[in-house]
Amino acid sequence: QVQLVESGGGLVQAGGSLRLACAASGSIGTINAMGWYRQAPGKQRELVAATLHDGSINYADSTKGRFTISRDNAKNTGYLQMNSLKPEDTGVYYCTAKVDGRDYWGQGTQVTVSS
């Protein structure tokens, strides 16, 4: 009933920026939480940034000061702004949201940062 569609991934040189978007559609009542994860080849999926139960935002140590998440409630769209990208940021990025108490995941979008 709820779909998450991601966009904005691509290839960028080190030091560049990308903005990922995650548009939610379907039967949306209350978005309880949202977040972003990433997975590099051969590595476990890791948290990038996510809202916590108290409304605060938790960023991974490796992204603090460079990544920012935001949301446009009118458009039901979340964003991940990524600045000063490094090659180690390369991976598949996934958005996730808890809508009316249920978890949903996007299909992922590839981000590649070249040296």
mmCIF file of N, CA and C in Angstrom, residues 55-105:
data_model
loop_
_atom_site.group_PDB
_atom_site.id
_atom_site.type_symbol
_atom_site.label_atom_id
_atom_site.label_comp_id
_atom_site.label_asym_id
_atom_site.label_seq_id
_atom_site.Cartn_x
_atom_site.Cartn_y
_atom_site.Cartn_z
ATOM 1 N N GLY A 55 12.160 12.223 17.909
ATOM 2 C CA GLY A 55 12.187 13.243 16.877
ATOM 3 C C GLY A 55 13.558 13.755 16.515
ATOM 4 N N SER A 56 14.561 13.394 17.270
ATOM 5 C CA SER A 56 15.916 13.818 16.956
ATOM 6 C C SER A 56 16.467 13.013 15.785
ATOM 7 N N ILE A 57 17.578 13.456 15.239
ATOM 8 C CA ILE A 57 18.189 12.803 14.090
ATOM 9 C C ILE A 57 19.538 12.249 14.479
ATOM 10 N N ASN A 58 19.755 11.004 14.135
ATOM 11 C CA ASN A 58 21.009 10.340 14.411
ATOM 12 C C ASN A 58 21.782 10.155 13.108
ATOM 13 N N TYR A 59 23.001 10.649 13.064
ATOM 14 C CA TYR A 59 23.868 10.491 11.908
ATOM 15 C C TYR A 59 25.001 9.539 12.228
ATOM 16 N N ALA A 60 25.372 8.738 11.254
ATOM 17 C CA ALA A 60 26.547 7.899 11.416
ATOM 18 C C ALA A 60 27.774 8.779 11.600
ATOM 19 N N ASP A 61 28.715 8.307 12.402
ATOM 20 C CA ASP A 61 29.907 9.100 12.677
ATOM 21 C C ASP A 61 30.637 9.497 11.397
ATOM 22 N N SER A 62 30.640 8.611 10.423
ATOM 23 C CA SER A 62 31.372 8.864 9.191
ATOM 24 C C SER A 62 30.720 9.927 8.312
ATOM 25 N N THR A 63 29.478 10.275 8.597
ATOM 26 C CA THR A 63 28.750 11.241 7.773
ATOM 27 C C THR A 63 28.482 12.564 8.477
ATOM 28 N N LYS A 64 28.741 12.633 9.747
ATOM 29 C CA LYS A 64 28.455 13.851 10.503
ATOM 30 C C LYS A 64 29.205 15.040 9.922
ATOM 31 N N GLY A 65 28.480 16.141 9.750
ATOM 32 C CA GLY A 65 29.063 17.341 9.190
ATOM 33 C C GLY A 65 29.042 17.386 7.682
ATOM 34 N N ARG A 66 28.737 16.270 7.033
ATOM 35 C CA ARG A 66 28.705 16.215 5.578
ATOM 36 C C ARG A 66 27.327 15.889 5.024
ATOM 37 N N PHE A 67 26.568 15.071 5.746
ATOM 38 C CA PHE A 67 25.255 14.638 5.287
ATOM 39 C C PHE A 67 24.167 15.292 6.118
ATOM 40 N N THR A 68 23.042 15.578 5.476
ATOM 41 C CA THR A 68 21.898 16.160 6.149
ATOM 42 C C THR A 68 20.619 15.546 5.606
ATOM 43 N N ILE A 69 19.722 15.157 6.490
ATOM 44 C CA ILE A 69 18.428 14.658 6.049
ATOM 45 C C ILE A 69 17.358 15.703 6.336
ATOM 46 N N SER A 70 16.344 15.710 5.496
ATOM 47 C CA SER A 70 15.242 16.637 5.651
ATOM 48 C C SER A 70 13.996 16.012 5.038
ATOM 49 N N ARG A 71 12.870 16.680 5.221
ATOM 50 C CA ARG A 71 11.618 16.144 4.706
ATOM 51 C C ARG A 71 10.677 17.269 4.310
ATOM 52 N N ASP A 72 10.018 17.079 3.188
ATOM 53 C CA ASP A 72 8.982 17.987 2.730
ATOM 54 C C ASP A 72 7.661 17.264 2.937
ATOM 55 N N ASN A 73 6.974 17.607 4.000
ATOM 56 C CA ASN A 73 5.745 16.903 4.345
ATOM 57 C C ASN A 73 4.654 17.071 3.280
ATOM 58 N N ALA A 74 4.605 18.232 2.657
ATOM 59 C CA ALA A 74 3.592 18.475 1.636
ATOM 60 C C ALA A 74 3.760 17.552 0.443
ATOM 61 N N LYS A 75 4.996 17.162 0.159
ATOM 62 C CA LYS A 75 5.282 16.292 -0.974
ATOM 63 C C LYS A 75 5.501 14.842 -0.569
ATOM 64 N N ASN A 76 5.420 14.555 0.730
ATOM 65 C CA ASN A 76 5.703 13.213 1.234
ATOM 66 C C ASN A 76 7.049 12.706 0.728
ATOM 67 N N THR A 77 8.022 13.572 0.765
ATOM 68 C CA THR A 77 9.339 13.256 0.228
ATOM 69 C C THR A 77 10.427 13.566 1.238
ATOM 70 N N GLY A 78 11.329 12.629 1.417
ATOM 71 C CA GLY A 78 12.490 12.825 2.258
ATOM 72 C C GLY A 78 13.714 13.020 1.403
ATOM 73 N N TYR A 79 14.702 13.706 1.951
ATOM 74 C CA TYR A 79 15.919 14.014 1.205
ATOM 75 C C TYR A 79 17.149 13.666 2.025
ATOM 76 N N LEU A 80 18.188 13.308 1.317
ATOM 77 C CA LEU A 80 19.496 13.118 1.902
ATOM 78 C C LEU A 80 20.480 13.950 1.102
ATOM 79 N N GLN A 81 20.944 15.038 1.686
ATOM 80 C CA GLN A 81 21.935 15.895 1.055
ATOM 81 C C GLN A 81 23.319 15.410 1.454
ATOM 82 N N MET A 82 24.141 15.111 0.467
ATOM 83 C CA MET A 82 25.469 14.580 0.707
ATOM 84 C C MET A 82 26.503 15.525 0.114
ATOM 85 N N ASN A 83 27.342 16.065 0.960
ATOM 86 C CA ASN A 83 28.394 16.977 0.538
ATOM 87 C C ASN A 83 29.762 16.382 0.847
ATOM 88 N N SER A 84 30.773 16.933 0.208
ATOM 89 C CA SER A 84 32.152 16.490 0.422
ATOM 90 C C SER A 84 32.270 14.979 0.344
ATOM 91 N N LEU A 85 31.718 14.419 -0.699
ATOM 92 C CA LEU A 85 31.681 12.971 -0.847
ATOM 93 C C LEU A 85 33.077 12.378 -0.979
ATOM 94 N N LYS A 86 33.218 11.198 -0.402
ATOM 95 C CA LYS A 86 34.472 10.457 -0.423
ATOM 96 C C LYS A 86 34.263 9.116 -1.114
ATOM 97 N N PRO A 87 35.318 8.530 -1.653
ATOM 98 C CA PRO A 87 35.170 7.216 -2.283
ATOM 99 C C PRO A 87 34.544 6.174 -1.361
ATOM 100 N N GLU A 88 34.814 6.255 -0.072
ATOM 101 C CA GLU A 88 34.242 5.303 0.863
ATOM 102 C C GLU A 88 32.743 5.484 1.073
ATOM 103 N N ASP A 89 32.168 6.542 0.518
ATOM 104 C CA ASP A 89 30.725 6.726 0.554
ATOM 105 C C ASP A 89 30.018 5.909 -0.523
ATOM 106 N N THR A 90 30.769 5.303 -1.406
ATOM 107 C CA THR A 90 30.198 4.516 -2.492
ATOM 108 C C THR A 90 29.364 3.357 -1.956
ATOM 109 N N GLY A 91 28.206 3.159 -2.544
ATOM 110 C CA GLY A 91 27.350 2.063 -2.148
ATOM 111 C C GLY A 91 25.935 2.262 -2.651
ATOM 112 N N VAL A 92 25.090 1.312 -2.322
ATOM 113 C CA VAL A 92 23.674 1.421 -2.637
ATOM 114 C C VAL A 92 22.975 2.048 -1.443
ATOM 115 N N TYR A 93 22.259 3.110 -1.689
ATOM 116 C CA TYR A 93 21.579 3.834 -0.634
ATOM 117 C C TYR A 93 20.093 3.506 -0.642
ATOM 118 N N TYR A 94 19.574 3.214 0.534
ATOM 119 C CA TYR A 94 18.175 2.842 0.696
ATOM 120 C C TYR A 94 17.475 3.817 1.628
ATOM 121 N N CYS A 95 16.274 4.186 1.284
ATOM 122 C CA CYS A 95 15.459 4.948 2.216
ATOM 123 C C CYS A 95 14.466 4.010 2.875
ATOM 124 N N THR A 96 14.092 4.344 4.070
ATOM 125 C CA THR A 96 13.132 3.546 4.815
ATOM 126 C C THR A 96 12.210 4.474 5.586
ATOM 127 N N ALA A 97 11.002 4.013 5.804
ATOM 128 C CA ALA A 97 10.038 4.805 6.544
ATOM 129 C C ALA A 97 9.105 3.888 7.304
ATOM 130 N N LYS A 98 8.712 4.331 8.469
ATOM 131 C CA LYS A 98 7.694 3.644 9.240
ATOM 132 C C LYS A 98 6.408 4.439 9.067
ATOM 133 N N VAL A 99 5.442 3.834 8.409
ATOM 134 C CA VAL A 99 4.181 4.481 8.113
ATOM 135 C C VAL A 99 3.073 3.725 8.818
ATOM 136 N N ASP A 100 2.377 4.407 9.686
ATOM 137 C CA ASP A 100 1.292 3.805 10.454
ATOM 138 C C ASP A 100 1.758 2.522 11.155
ATOM 139 N N GLY A 101 2.970 2.567 11.671
ATOM 140 C CA GLY A 101 3.512 1.463 12.434
ATOM 141 C C GLY A 101 4.138 0.344 11.622
ATOM 142 N N ARG A 102 4.169 0.451 10.310
ATOM 143 C CA ARG A 102 4.748 -0.582 9.455
ATOM 144 C C ARG A 102 5.978 -0.043 8.730
ATOM 145 N N ASP A 103 6.951 -0.912 8.544
ATOM 146 C CA ASP A 103 8.207 -0.531 7.903
ATOM 147 C C ASP A 103 8.161 -0.757 6.397
ATOM 148 N N TYR A 104 8.707 0.199 5.655
ATOM 149 C CA TYR A 104 8.798 0.112 4.205
ATOM 150 C C TYR A 104 10.193 0.507 3.765
ATOM 151 N N TRP A 105 10.621 -0.092 2.662
ATOM 152 C CA TRP A 105 11.949 0.169 2.113
ATOM 153 C C TRP A 105 11.864 0.505 0.643
#
